[in-house]
PDB file of C-alpha atoms in Angstrom:
ATOM      1  CA  UNK S   1     -11.481 -27.331  26.189  1.00 49.00           C
ATOM      2  CA  UNK S   2      -7.983 -25.890  26.077  1.00 56.00           C
ATOM      3  CA  UNK S   3      -7.705 -22.773  28.203  1.00 63.00           C
ATOM      4  CA  UNK S   4      -5.313 -20.076  27.004  1.00 71.00           C
ATOM      5  CA  UNK S   5      -2.411 -19.302  29.308  1.00 72.00           C
ATOM      6  CA  UNK S   6      -0.686 -16.000  29.769  1.00 72.00           C
ATOM      7  CA  UNK S   7       3.086 -15.823  29.353  1.00 70.00           C
ATOM      8  CA  UNK S   8       4.718 -15.693  32.767  1.00 69.00           C
ATOM      9  CA  UNK S   9       7.603 -13.212  32.777  1.00 68.00           C
ATOM     10  CA  UNK S  10       9.515 -13.060  36.072  1.00 69.00           C
ATOM     11  CA  UNK S  11      11.034  -9.571  36.060  1.00 70.00           C
ATOM     12  CA  UNK S  12      12.809  -8.211  39.095  1.00 73.00           C
ATOM     13  CA  UNK S  13      16.371  -7.079  38.533  1.00 71.00           C
ATOM     14  CA  UNK S  14      15.684  -6.088  34.897  1.00 72.00           C
ATOM     15  CA  UNK S  15      12.334  -4.401  35.583  1.00 74.00           C
ATOM     16  CA  UNK S  16      13.849  -0.892  35.718  1.00 80.00           C
ATOM     17  CA  UNK S  17      15.655  -0.288  32.430  1.00 86.00           C
ATOM     18  CA  UNK S  18      16.747   3.199  33.462  1.00 87.00           C
ATOM     19  CA  UNK S  19      19.147   1.692  35.994  1.00 88.00           C
ATOM     20  CA  UNK S  20      20.676  -0.437  33.258  1.00 90.00           C
ATOM     21  CA  UNK S  21      20.906   2.588  30.996  1.00 91.00           C
ATOM     22  CA  UNK S  22      23.129   4.149  33.654  1.00 90.00           C
ATOM     23  CA  UNK S  23      25.135   0.913  33.866  1.00 92.00           C
ATOM     24  CA  UNK S  24      25.833   0.982  30.096  1.00 93.00           C
ATOM     25  CA  UNK S  25      26.721   4.688  30.081  1.00 92.00           C
ATOM     26  CA  UNK S  26      29.184   4.285  32.974  1.00 92.00           C
ATOM     27  CA  UNK S  27      30.672   1.163  31.400  1.00 92.00           C
ATOM     28  CA  UNK S  28      31.220   2.924  28.066  1.00 92.00           C
ATOM     29  CA  UNK S  29      32.526   6.211  29.479  1.00 92.00           C
ATOM     30  CA  UNK S  30      34.515   4.760  32.393  1.00 92.00           C
ATOM     31  CA  UNK S  31      33.568   7.608  34.697  1.00 91.00           C
ATOM     32  CA  UNK S  32      30.632   8.459  36.937  1.00 90.00           C
ATOM     33  CA  UNK S  33      31.232  12.144  36.299  1.00 90.00           C
ATOM     34  CA  UNK S  34      31.133  11.840  32.492  1.00 91.00           C
ATOM     35  CA  UNK S  35      28.132   9.494  32.658  1.00 91.00           C
ATOM     36  CA  UNK S  36      26.248  11.988  34.868  1.00 90.00           C
ATOM     37  CA  UNK S  37      26.851  14.757  32.311  1.00 90.00           C
ATOM     38  CA  UNK S  38      25.786  12.489  29.453  1.00 89.00           C
ATOM     39  CA  UNK S  39      22.573  11.401  31.222  1.00 87.00           C
ATOM     40  CA  UNK S  40      21.872  14.890  32.607  1.00 87.00           C
ATOM     41  CA  UNK S  41      21.927  13.473  36.106  1.00 87.00           C
ATOM     42  CA  UNK S  42      24.068  13.787  39.246  1.00 89.00           C
ATOM     43  CA  UNK S  43      27.086  11.714  40.183  1.00 89.00           C
ATOM     44  CA  UNK S  44      25.622  10.867  43.597  1.00 90.00           C
ATOM     45  CA  UNK S  45      22.369   9.640  42.037  1.00 90.00           C
ATOM     46  CA  UNK S  46      24.234   7.384  39.571  1.00 89.00           C
ATOM     47  CA  UNK S  47      26.375   6.068  42.395  1.00 90.00           C
ATOM     48  CA  UNK S  48      23.235   5.087  44.321  1.00 90.00           C
ATOM     49  CA  UNK S  49      21.822   3.394  41.208  1.00 89.00           C
ATOM     50  CA  UNK S  50      25.007   1.374  40.726  1.00 89.00           C
ATOM     51  CA  UNK S  51      25.090   0.364  44.395  1.00 90.00           C
ATOM     52  CA  UNK S  52      21.473  -0.739  44.135  1.00 89.00           C
ATOM     53  CA  UNK S  53      22.169  -2.810  41.021  1.00 89.00           C
ATOM     54  CA  UNK S  54      25.132  -4.495  42.659  1.00 90.00           C
ATOM     55  CA  UNK S  55      23.035  -5.417  45.698  1.00 90.00           C
ATOM     56  CA  UNK S  56      20.278  -6.834  43.472  1.00 89.00           C
ATOM     57  CA  UNK S  57      22.781  -8.813  41.373  1.00 90.00           C
ATOM     58  CA  UNK S  58      24.777  -9.960  44.399  1.00 90.00           C
ATOM     59  CA  UNK S  59      27.984  -9.114  42.569  1.00 91.00           C
ATOM     60  CA  UNK S  60      30.275  -6.148  42.002  1.00 93.00           C
ATOM     61  CA  UNK S  61      29.685  -4.671  38.536  1.00 93.00           C
ATOM     62  CA  UNK S  62      32.477  -2.061  38.553  1.00 92.00           C
ATOM     63  CA  UNK S  63      35.960  -1.797  39.942  1.00 92.00           C
ATOM     64  CA  UNK S  64      36.982   1.634  41.202  1.00 87.00           C
ATOM     65  CA  UNK S  65      40.350   2.821  39.920  1.00 87.00           C
ATOM     66  CA  UNK S  66      42.365   5.967  40.323  1.00 80.00           C
ATOM     67  CA  UNK S  67      41.181   7.151  36.892  1.00 83.00           C
ATOM     68  CA  UNK S  68      37.513   6.337  37.393  1.00 86.00           C
ATOM     69  CA  UNK S  69      35.693   3.000  37.119  1.00 90.00           C
ATOM     70  CA  UNK S  70      35.938  -0.044  34.887  1.00 93.00           C
ATOM     71  CA  UNK S  71      33.690  -3.038  34.393  1.00 94.00           C
ATOM     72  CA  UNK S  72      34.360  -5.955  36.703  1.00 94.00           C
ATOM     73  CA  UNK S  73      34.440  -9.515  35.419  1.00 94.00           C
ATOM     74  CA  UNK S  74      30.728  -9.880  36.218  1.00 93.00           C
ATOM     75  CA  UNK S  75      30.004  -6.486  34.630  1.00 92.00           C
ATOM     76  CA  UNK S  76      31.830  -7.488  31.440  1.00 94.00           C
ATOM     77  CA  UNK S  77      29.725 -10.652  31.131  1.00 93.00           C
ATOM     78  CA  UNK S  78      26.477  -8.707  31.558  1.00 92.00           C
ATOM     79  CA  UNK S  79      27.373  -5.652  29.478  1.00 93.00           C
ATOM     80  CA  UNK S  80      26.663  -6.966  25.906  1.00 93.00           C
ATOM     81  CA  UNK S  81      23.369  -8.556  26.942  1.00 93.00           C
ATOM     82  CA  UNK S  82      22.212  -5.428  28.757  1.00 91.00           C
ATOM     83  CA  UNK S  83      23.140  -3.225  25.812  1.00 92.00           C
ATOM     84  CA  UNK S  84      21.228  -5.489  23.403  1.00 92.00           C
ATOM     85  CA  UNK S  85      18.199  -5.384  25.730  1.00 91.00           C
ATOM     86  CA  UNK S  86      18.261  -1.580  25.760  1.00 89.00           C
ATOM     87  CA  UNK S  87      18.670  -1.425  21.968  1.00 88.00           C
ATOM     88  CA  UNK S  88      15.642  -3.690  21.512  1.00 88.00           C
ATOM     89  CA  UNK S  89      13.620  -1.613  23.982  1.00 86.00           C
ATOM     90  CA  UNK S  90      14.569   1.564  22.121  1.00 82.00           C
ATOM     91  CA  UNK S  91      13.595   0.006  18.777  1.00 80.00           C
ATOM     92  CA  UNK S  92      10.219  -0.994  20.201  1.00 81.00           C
ATOM     93  CA  UNK S  93       9.664   2.505  21.539  1.00 77.00           C
ATOM     94  CA  UNK S  94      10.439   4.005  18.137  1.00 70.00           C
ATOM     95  CA  UNK S  95       7.992   1.639  16.456  1.00 71.00           C
ATOM     96  CA  UNK S  96       5.261   2.421  18.978  1.00 70.00           C
ATOM     97  CA  UNK S  97       5.741   6.150  18.612  1.00 65.00           C
ATOM     98  CA  UNK S  98       5.893   5.915  14.818  1.00 60.00           C
ATOM     99  CA  UNK S  99       2.711   3.840  14.689  1.00 58.00           C
ATOM    100  CA  UNK S 100       0.892   6.354  16.880  1.00 62.00           C
ATOM    101  CA  UNK S 101       1.955   9.376  14.866  1.00 69.00           C
ATOM    102  CA  UNK S 102       3.037   8.266  11.402  1.00 76.00           C
ATOM    103  CA  UNK S 103       1.775   5.263   9.434  1.00 84.00           C
ATOM    104  CA  UNK S 104       4.356   2.557   8.854  1.00 82.00           C
ATOM    105  CA  UNK S 105       4.368  -0.795   7.073  1.00 85.00           C
ATOM    106  CA  UNK S 106       3.795  -2.342   3.654  1.00 90.00           C
ATOM    107  CA  UNK S 107       0.506  -1.770   1.833  1.00 93.00           C
ATOM    108  CA  UNK S 108      -0.444  -4.030  -1.067  1.00 94.00           C
ATOM    109  CA  UNK S 109      -2.483  -2.420  -3.842  1.00 95.00           C
ATOM    110  CA  UNK S 110      -4.060  -4.482  -6.631  1.00 95.00           C
ATOM    111  CA  UNK S 111      -5.050  -2.776  -9.850  1.00 94.00           C
ATOM    112  CA  UNK S 112      -6.166  -3.340 -13.420  1.00 90.00           C
ATOM    113  CA  UNK S 113      -3.592  -2.544 -16.114  1.00 88.00           C
ATOM    114  CA  UNK S 114      -5.771   0.082 -17.791  1.00 87.00           C
ATOM    115  CA  UNK S 115      -5.926   2.224 -14.672  1.00 89.00           C
ATOM    116  CA  UNK S 116      -2.739   1.220 -12.868  1.00 88.00           C
ATOM    117  CA  UNK S 117      -0.570   2.904 -15.477  1.00 86.00           C
ATOM    118  CA  UNK S 118      -2.072   6.291 -14.718  1.00 88.00           C
ATOM    119  CA  UNK S 119      -2.349   5.957 -10.930  1.00 91.00           C
ATOM    120  CA  UNK S 120       0.629   4.030  -9.550  1.00 92.00           C
ATOM    121  CA  UNK S 121       3.419   6.438 -10.496  1.00 92.00           C
ATOM    122  CA  UNK S 122       1.562   9.334  -8.866  1.00 93.00           C
ATOM    123  CA  UNK S 123       0.741   7.161  -5.850  1.00 95.00           C
ATOM    124  CA  UNK S 124       4.386   6.219  -5.344  1.00 94.00           C
ATOM    125  CA  UNK S 125       5.493   9.860  -5.509  1.00 94.00           C
ATOM    126  CA  UNK S 126       2.888  11.032  -2.985  1.00 93.00           C
ATOM    127  CA  UNK S 127       3.420   8.173  -0.533  1.00 93.00           C
ATOM    128  CA  UNK S 128       7.183   8.659  -0.637  1.00 92.00           C
ATOM    129  CA  UNK S 129       6.785  12.396   0.040  1.00 91.00           C
ATOM    130  CA  UNK S 130       4.066  12.285   2.701  1.00 90.00           C
ATOM    131  CA  UNK S 131       4.425   8.862   4.336  1.00 90.00           C
ATOM    132  CA  UNK S 132       8.078   7.762   4.166  1.00 89.00           C
ATOM    133  CA  UNK S 133       7.419   4.905   6.609  1.00 86.00           C
ATOM    134  CA  UNK S 134       5.031   3.224   4.166  1.00 91.00           C
ATOM    135  CA  UNK S 135       6.170   0.829   1.432  1.00 92.00           C
ATOM    136  CA  UNK S 136       4.034  -0.125  -1.557  1.00 95.00           C
ATOM    137  CA  UNK S 137       3.563  -3.543  -3.125  1.00 95.00           C
ATOM    138  CA  UNK S 138       1.671  -3.506  -6.432  1.00 95.00           C
ATOM    139  CA  UNK S 139      -0.240  -6.412  -7.945  1.00 95.00           C
ATOM    140  CA  UNK S 140      -1.605  -6.078 -11.479  1.00 93.00           C
ATOM    141  CA  UNK S 141      -4.084  -8.475 -13.031  1.00 89.00           C
ATOM    142  CA  UNK S 142      -7.469  -9.029 -14.617  1.00 86.00           C
ATOM    143  CA  UNK S 143     -10.649  -8.121 -12.772  1.00 85.00           C
ATOM    144  CA  UNK S 144     -11.149 -11.777 -11.821  1.00 85.00           C
ATOM    145  CA  UNK S 145      -7.647 -11.985 -10.356  1.00 89.00           C
ATOM    146  CA  UNK S 146      -8.099  -8.770  -8.405  1.00 90.00           C
ATOM    147  CA  UNK S 147     -11.389 -10.063  -6.988  1.00 88.00           C
ATOM    148  CA  UNK S 148      -9.630 -13.264  -5.928  1.00 90.00           C
ATOM    149  CA  UNK S 149      -6.787 -11.339  -4.269  1.00 91.00           C
ATOM    150  CA  UNK S 150      -9.328  -9.302  -2.313  1.00 88.00           C
ATOM    151  CA  UNK S 151     -11.164 -12.404  -1.132  1.00 86.00           C
ATOM    152  CA  UNK S 152      -7.935 -14.164  -0.134  1.00 85.00           C
ATOM    153  CA  UNK S 153      -6.621 -11.034   1.650  1.00 87.00           C
ATOM    154  CA  UNK S 154      -3.554 -10.975  -0.598  1.00 90.00           C
ATOM    155  CA  UNK S 155      -4.150  -7.281  -1.138  1.00 93.00           C
ATOM    156  CA  UNK S 156      -5.136  -4.482   1.224  1.00 93.00           C
ATOM    157  CA  UNK S 157      -6.643  -2.206  -1.415  1.00 94.00           C
ATOM    158  CA  UNK S 158      -7.822  -2.641  -4.986  1.00 94.00           C
ATOM    159  CA  UNK S 159      -8.813  -0.318  -7.801  1.00 93.00           C
ATOM    160  CA  UNK S 160     -11.589  -1.852  -9.894  1.00 90.00           C
ATOM    161  CA  UNK S 161     -14.160  -0.934 -12.496  1.00 90.00           C
ATOM    162  CA  UNK S 162     -17.805  -1.485 -11.626  1.00 89.00           C
ATOM    163  CA  UNK S 163     -20.613  -1.286 -14.165  1.00 86.00           C
ATOM    164  CA  UNK S 164     -23.783  -1.217 -12.076  1.00 76.00           C
ATOM    165  CA  UNK S 165     -25.584   1.435 -10.024  1.00 76.00           C
ATOM    166  CA  UNK S 166     -24.567  -0.127  -6.691  1.00 80.00           C
ATOM    167  CA  UNK S 167     -21.222  -1.174  -5.253  1.00 82.00           C
ATOM    168  CA  UNK S 168     -20.352  -4.206  -3.112  1.00 80.00           C
ATOM    169  CA  UNK S 169     -19.676  -3.721   0.581  1.00 80.00           C
ATOM    170  CA  UNK S 170     -16.320  -2.234   1.573  1.00 81.00           C
ATOM    171  CA  UNK S 171     -16.054  -0.298  -1.688  1.00 86.00           C
ATOM    172  CA  UNK S 172     -16.430   3.364  -2.481  1.00 89.00           C
ATOM    173  CA  UNK S 173     -16.950   5.132  -5.766  1.00 90.00           C
ATOM    174  CA  UNK S 174     -14.114   7.441  -6.778  1.00 89.00           C
ATOM    175  CA  UNK S 175     -15.001   8.476 -10.333  1.00 89.00           C
ATOM    176  CA  UNK S 176     -17.253   7.811 -13.299  1.00 90.00           C
ATOM    177  CA  UNK S 177     -15.492   7.019 -16.559  1.00 89.00           C
ATOM    178  CA  UNK S 178     -16.968   6.946 -20.073  1.00 91.00           C
ATOM    179  CA  UNK S 179     -16.201   3.991 -22.319  1.00 93.00           C
ATOM    180  CA  UNK S 180     -14.866   4.429 -25.844  1.00 95.00           C
ATOM    181  CA  UNK S 181     -14.875   2.294 -28.948  1.00 96.00           C
ATOM    182  CA  UNK S 182     -11.213   1.972 -29.916  1.00 97.00           C
ATOM    183  CA  UNK S 183     -10.155   1.470 -33.524  1.00 96.00           C
ATOM    184  CA  UNK S 184      -7.180   1.852 -35.850  1.00 95.00           C
ATOM    185  CA  UNK S 185      -6.005   5.060 -37.457  1.00 94.00           C
ATOM    186  CA  UNK S 186      -8.325   5.994 -40.355  1.00 94.00           C
ATOM    187  CA  UNK S 187     -11.169   3.794 -39.125  1.00 94.00           C
ATOM    188  CA  UNK S 188     -14.564   5.227 -40.113  1.00 94.00           C
ATOM    189  CA  UNK S 189     -16.521   4.384 -36.967  1.00 94.00           C
ATOM    190  CA  UNK S 190     -13.974   5.762 -34.524  1.00 95.00           C
ATOM    191  CA  UNK S 191     -13.192   8.858 -36.592  1.00 94.00           C
ATOM    192  CA  UNK S 192     -16.282  10.563 -35.107  1.00 94.00           C
ATOM    193  CA  UNK S 193     -16.456  11.969 -31.564  1.00 95.00           C
ATOM    194  CA  UNK S 194     -19.248   9.557 -30.595  1.00 95.00           C
ATOM    195  CA  UNK S 195     -20.671   6.234 -31.710  1.00 95.00           C
ATOM    196  CA  UNK S 196     -24.059   4.703 -30.876  1.00 95.00           C
ATOM    197  CA  UNK S 197     -24.014   1.518 -28.822  1.00 95.00           C
ATOM    198  CA  UNK S 198     -26.018  -0.223 -31.547  1.00 94.00           C
ATOM    199  CA  UNK S 199     -23.114   0.348 -33.967  1.00 95.00           C
ATOM    200  CA  UNK S 200     -21.083  -2.231 -32.030  1.00 95.00           C
ATOM    201  CA  UNK S 201     -23.235  -4.968 -33.585  1.00 95.00           C
ATOM    202  CA  UNK S 202     -21.100  -7.661 -35.234  1.00 94.00           C
ATOM    203  CA  UNK S 203     -17.774  -5.821 -35.037  1.00 96.00           C
ATOM    204  CA  UNK S 204     -14.561  -7.883 -34.815  1.00 96.00           C
ATOM    205  CA  UNK S 205     -13.560  -7.303 -31.203  1.00 96.00           C
ATOM    206  CA  UNK S 206     -10.590  -8.126 -29.053  1.00 96.00           C
ATOM    207  CA  UNK S 207     -11.945  -8.262 -25.488  1.00 94.00           C
ATOM    208  CA  UNK S 208     -11.000  -9.733 -22.122  1.00 90.00           C
ATOM    209  CA  UNK S 209     -12.043 -13.323 -21.510  1.00 86.00           C
ATOM    210  CA  UNK S 210     -15.062 -14.016 -19.320  1.00 82.00           C
ATOM    211  CA  UNK S 211     -15.644 -13.833 -16.406  1.00 80.00           C
ATOM    212  CA  UNK S 212     -14.916 -10.136 -16.600  1.00 83.00           C
ATOM    213  CA  UNK S 213     -16.834  -7.037 -15.563  1.00 83.00           C
ATOM    214  CA  UNK S 214     -16.587  -5.389 -18.989  1.00 89.00           C
ATOM    215  CA  UNK S 215     -17.693  -8.554 -20.804  1.00 90.00           C
ATOM    216  CA  UNK S 216     -20.652  -8.986 -18.470  1.00 88.00           C
ATOM    217  CA  UNK S 217     -21.742  -5.375 -18.967  1.00 90.00           C
ATOM    218  CA  UNK S 218     -21.290  -5.524 -22.764  1.00 92.00           C
ATOM    219  CA  UNK S 219     -23.235  -8.780 -22.992  1.00 91.00           C
ATOM    220  CA  UNK S 220     -26.073  -7.333 -20.921  1.00 91.00           C
ATOM    221  CA  UNK S 221     -26.176  -4.209 -23.093  1.00 91.00           C
ATOM    222  CA  UNK S 222     -26.136  -6.308 -26.271  1.00 93.00           C
ATOM    223  CA  UNK S 223     -29.158  -8.320 -25.076  1.00 93.00           C
ATOM    224  CA  UNK S 224     -31.099  -5.157 -24.234  1.00 92.00           C
ATOM    225  CA  UNK S 225     -30.406  -3.653 -27.658  1.00 92.00           C
ATOM    226  CA  UNK S 226     -30.721  -6.958 -29.517  1.00 94.00           C
ATOM    227  CA  UNK S 227     -27.286  -6.833 -31.086  1.00 94.00           C
ATOM    228  CA  UNK S 228     -24.419  -9.302 -31.163  1.00 94.00           C
ATOM    229  CA  UNK S 229     -21.048  -8.592 -29.562  1.00 93.00           C
ATOM    230  CA  UNK S 230     -18.733 -11.557 -30.089  1.00 89.00           C
ATOM    231  CA  UNK S 231     -14.961 -11.211 -29.766  1.00 93.00           C
ATOM    232  CA  UNK S 232     -12.826 -12.417 -32.634  1.00 95.00           C
ATOM    233  CA  UNK S 233     -10.099 -12.983 -30.063  1.00 95.00           C
ATOM    234  CA  UNK S 234     -10.033 -12.935 -26.271  1.00 94.00           C
ATOM    235  CA  UNK S 235      -7.059 -11.395 -24.475  1.00 91.00           C
ATOM    236  CA  UNK S 236      -6.685  -9.984 -20.978  1.00 87.00           C
ATOM    237  CA  UNK S 237      -3.513  -8.124 -21.974  1.00 89.00           C
ATOM    238  CA  UNK S 238      -4.040  -4.381 -22.372  1.00 91.00           C
ATOM    239  CA  UNK S 239      -0.941  -3.925 -24.592  1.00 92.00           C
ATOM    240  CA  UNK S 240      -2.176  -6.725 -26.844  1.00 94.00           C
ATOM    241  CA  UNK S 241      -5.656  -5.208 -27.096  1.00 95.00           C
ATOM    242  CA  UNK S 242      -4.153  -1.905 -28.192  1.00 94.00           C
ATOM    243  CA  UNK S 243      -1.623  -3.484 -30.555  1.00 95.00           C
ATOM    244  CA  UNK S 244      -4.133  -5.643 -32.427  1.00 95.00           C
ATOM    245  CA  UNK S 245      -6.597  -2.771 -32.611  1.00 95.00           C
ATOM    246  CA  UNK S 246      -3.913  -0.642 -34.248  1.00 94.00           C
ATOM    247  CA  UNK S 247      -2.340  -3.294 -36.501  1.00 94.00           C
ATOM    248  CA  UNK S 248      -5.101  -5.782 -37.354  1.00 94.00           C
ATOM    249  CA  UNK S 249      -8.218  -3.658 -37.613  1.00 92.00           C
ATOM    250  CA  UNK S 250      -9.873  -5.091 -34.516  1.00 96.00           C
ATOM    251  CA  UNK S 251     -11.945  -3.067 -32.063  1.00 97.00           C
ATOM    252  CA  UNK S 252     -11.934  -2.938 -28.298  1.00 96.00           C
ATOM    253  CA  UNK S 253     -13.713  -0.967 -25.569  1.00 95.00           C
ATOM    254  CA  UNK S 254     -11.613   1.038 -23.116  1.00 93.00           C
ATOM    255  CA  UNK S 255     -11.666   4.243 -21.081  1.00 91.00           C
ATOM    256  CA  UNK S 256      -9.923   7.138 -22.789  1.00 90.00           C
ATOM    257  CA  UNK S 257      -7.124   7.326 -20.218  1.00 89.00           C
ATOM    258  CA  UNK S 258      -6.027   3.791 -21.186  1.00 89.00           C
ATOM    259  CA  UNK S 259      -5.275   4.881 -24.771  1.00 92.00           C
ATOM    260  CA  UNK S 260      -4.541   8.562 -24.274  1.00 89.00           C
ATOM    261  CA  UNK S 261      -0.950   8.432 -25.496  1.00 89.00           C
ATOM    262  CA  UNK S 262      -1.776   6.276 -28.540  1.00 93.00           C
ATOM    263  CA  UNK S 263      -4.634   8.595 -29.529  1.00 93.00           C
ATOM    264  CA  UNK S 264      -2.401  11.660 -29.174  1.00 92.00           C
ATOM    265  CA  UNK S 265       0.260   9.964 -31.293  1.00 94.00           C
ATOM    266  CA  UNK S 266      -2.287   9.058 -33.991  1.00 94.00           C
ATOM    267  CA  UNK S 267      -1.857   5.291 -33.581  1.00 95.00           C
ATOM    268  CA  UNK S 268      -5.442   4.731 -32.396  1.00 96.00           C
ATOM    269  CA  UNK S 269      -8.795   6.483 -32.585  1.00 95.00           C
ATOM    270  CA  UNK S 270     -11.440   6.661 -29.871  1.00 95.00           C
ATOM    271  CA  UNK S 271     -15.167   7.430 -30.120  1.00 95.00           C
ATOM    272  CA  UNK S 272     -17.244   7.804 -26.967  1.00 95.00           C
ATOM    273  CA  UNK S 273     -20.074   5.269 -26.802  1.00 95.00           C
ATOM    274  CA  UNK S 274     -23.510   6.922 -26.537  1.00 94.00           C
ATOM    275  CA  UNK S 275     -27.218   6.098 -26.968  1.00 90.00           C
ATOM    276  CA  UNK S 276     -26.946   5.014 -24.250  1.00 88.00           C
ATOM    277  CA  UNK S 277     -23.659   6.042 -22.696  1.00 86.00           C
ATOM    278  CA  UNK S 278     -21.628   3.098 -21.478  1.00 87.00           C
ATOM    279  CA  UNK S 279     -19.882   4.274 -18.345  1.00 89.00           C
ATOM    280  CA  UNK S 280     -17.975   2.519 -15.577  1.00 88.00           C
ATOM    281  CA  UNK S 281     -17.243   3.441 -11.977  1.00 89.00           C
ATOM    282  CA  UNK S 282     -13.706   3.566 -10.620  1.00 90.00           C
ATOM    283  CA  UNK S 283     -14.075   1.807  -7.281  1.00 91.00           C
ATOM    284  CA  UNK S 284     -11.732   1.647  -4.305  1.00 94.00           C
ATOM    285  CA  UNK S 285     -12.131  -1.716  -2.549  1.00 92.00           C
ATOM    286  CA  UNK S 286     -10.799  -2.727   0.852  1.00 91.00           C
ATOM    287  CA  UNK S 287      -9.827  -6.269   1.795  1.00 87.00           C
ATOM    288  CA  UNK S 288     -12.881  -8.243   2.836  1.00 75.00           C
ATOM    289  CA  UNK S 289     -11.178 -10.109   5.668  1.00 71.00           C
ATOM    290  CA  UNK S 290      -9.036  -7.578   7.513  1.00 66.00           C
ATOM    291  CA  UNK S 291      -9.550  -4.065   8.767  1.00 65.00           C
ATOM    292  CA  UNK S 292      -7.483  -1.160   7.456  1.00 73.00           C
ATOM    293  CA  UNK S 293      -4.339  -0.190   9.356  1.00 81.00           C
ATOM    294  CA  UNK S 294      -3.123   3.390   9.607  1.00 85.00           C
ATOM    295  CA  UNK S 295      -0.842   2.740   6.638  1.00 88.00           C
ATOM    296  CA  UNK S 296      -3.717   1.357   4.524  1.00 91.00           C
ATOM    297  CA  UNK S 297      -5.907   4.320   5.456  1.00 91.00           C
ATOM    298  CA  UNK S 298      -3.111   6.719   4.481  1.00 92.00           C
ATOM    299  CA  UNK S 299      -2.597   5.073   1.072  1.00 94.00           C
ATOM    300  CA  UNK S 300      -6.358   5.020   0.443  1.00 93.00           C
ATOM    301  CA  UNK S 301      -6.496   8.755   1.154  1.00 93.00           C
ATOM    302  CA  UNK S 302      -3.701   9.364  -1.333  1.00 93.00           C
ATOM    303  CA  UNK S 303      -5.524   7.321  -4.003  1.00 93.00           C
ATOM    304  CA  UNK S 304      -8.733   9.275  -3.473  1.00 92.00           C
ATOM    305  CA  UNK S 305      -6.817  12.536  -3.790  1.00 91.00           C
ATOM    306  CA  UNK S 306      -5.023  11.411  -6.973  1.00 92.00           C
ATOM    307  CA  UNK S 307      -8.278  10.323  -8.629  1.00 89.00           C
ATOM    308  CA  UNK S 308      -9.672  13.773  -7.861  1.00 87.00           C
ATOM    309  CA  UNK S 309      -6.612  15.456  -9.367  1.00 86.00           C
ATOM    310  CA  UNK S 310      -6.960  13.448 -12.579  1.00 83.00           C
ATOM    311  CA  UNK S 311     -10.671  14.260 -12.681  1.00 80.00           C
ATOM    312  CA  UNK S 312      -9.764  17.956 -12.672  1.00 73.00           C
ATOM    313  CA  UNK S 313      -7.708  17.287 -15.834  1.00 74.00           C
ATOM    314  CA  UNK S 314     -10.839  16.061 -17.625  1.00 71.00           C
ATOM    315  CA  UNK S 315     -10.027  12.359 -18.060  1.00 70.00           C
ATOM    316  CA  UNK S 316     -12.997  11.330 -15.909  1.00 74.00           C
ATOM    317  CA  UNK S 317     -15.661  12.718 -13.624  1.00 69.00           C
ATOM    318  CA  UNK S 318     -14.447  12.502 -10.016  1.00 65.00           C
ATOM    319  CA  UNK S 319     -17.138  11.726  -7.448  1.00 64.00           C
TER     320      UNK S 319
END
């Protein structure tokens, strides 16, 4: 069996970076006095540090002149490498401190089109304001695609609809959303505030293709109520569902927030499905194969807060 080996770093002369910080300051300023002021130290202390470095290196690093000091030939060869080492050490320190205090990194969020349009703009604004070290990457797709991205760890977080009383592991319920029968302007069924589930029997639908959470839930409801729900056309595209509902007299089933603008503009009508109500849960899912980082946790908190804000506006019932 292969035994893991630790990396063997032999550090002696470069172990104390503070000495080399003094070396760079003196080399740049050309004076022990000015370097001591810059480093808030004493000239005698810096002199001892330089003498110690020269003994460890076995070479003179500075030449003393009447105007101060200047880098020797050996010092000139070492100077750019030492400065790069200190810059890298400083960058690492910044990253460590940032990670301990402020979340940093890229967080991938997968979403369905019908809910992404209302959440992502608000999410971007809040993350930019409260967590400037976090970048967002957004994936948008069908429920099947989002499930696949979660399984393959291509996304850190996902916003999904769930239609049952229980949620899978690593998911939490954010809100409960009613479903609406969507129809064209002037349509009789959708002109009323509500419509019975049984009234969906035999309507010409445009619905997402199976496998899909909505299709599965509609099919199960149709079997219980002994009606037939068969799409005239299958399309995963939300814009296409809305367009053909408005222009071709087809029906679809969506949450009200997905068609809010079109309903307000009079292009579509929406009747809430009742008897029984046909609701869905807005679920926040975490990647199944990796734990949340501080950045992921921060973005998740923002999403939960935004869903609550929208619930206060009446578009859904926040949990």
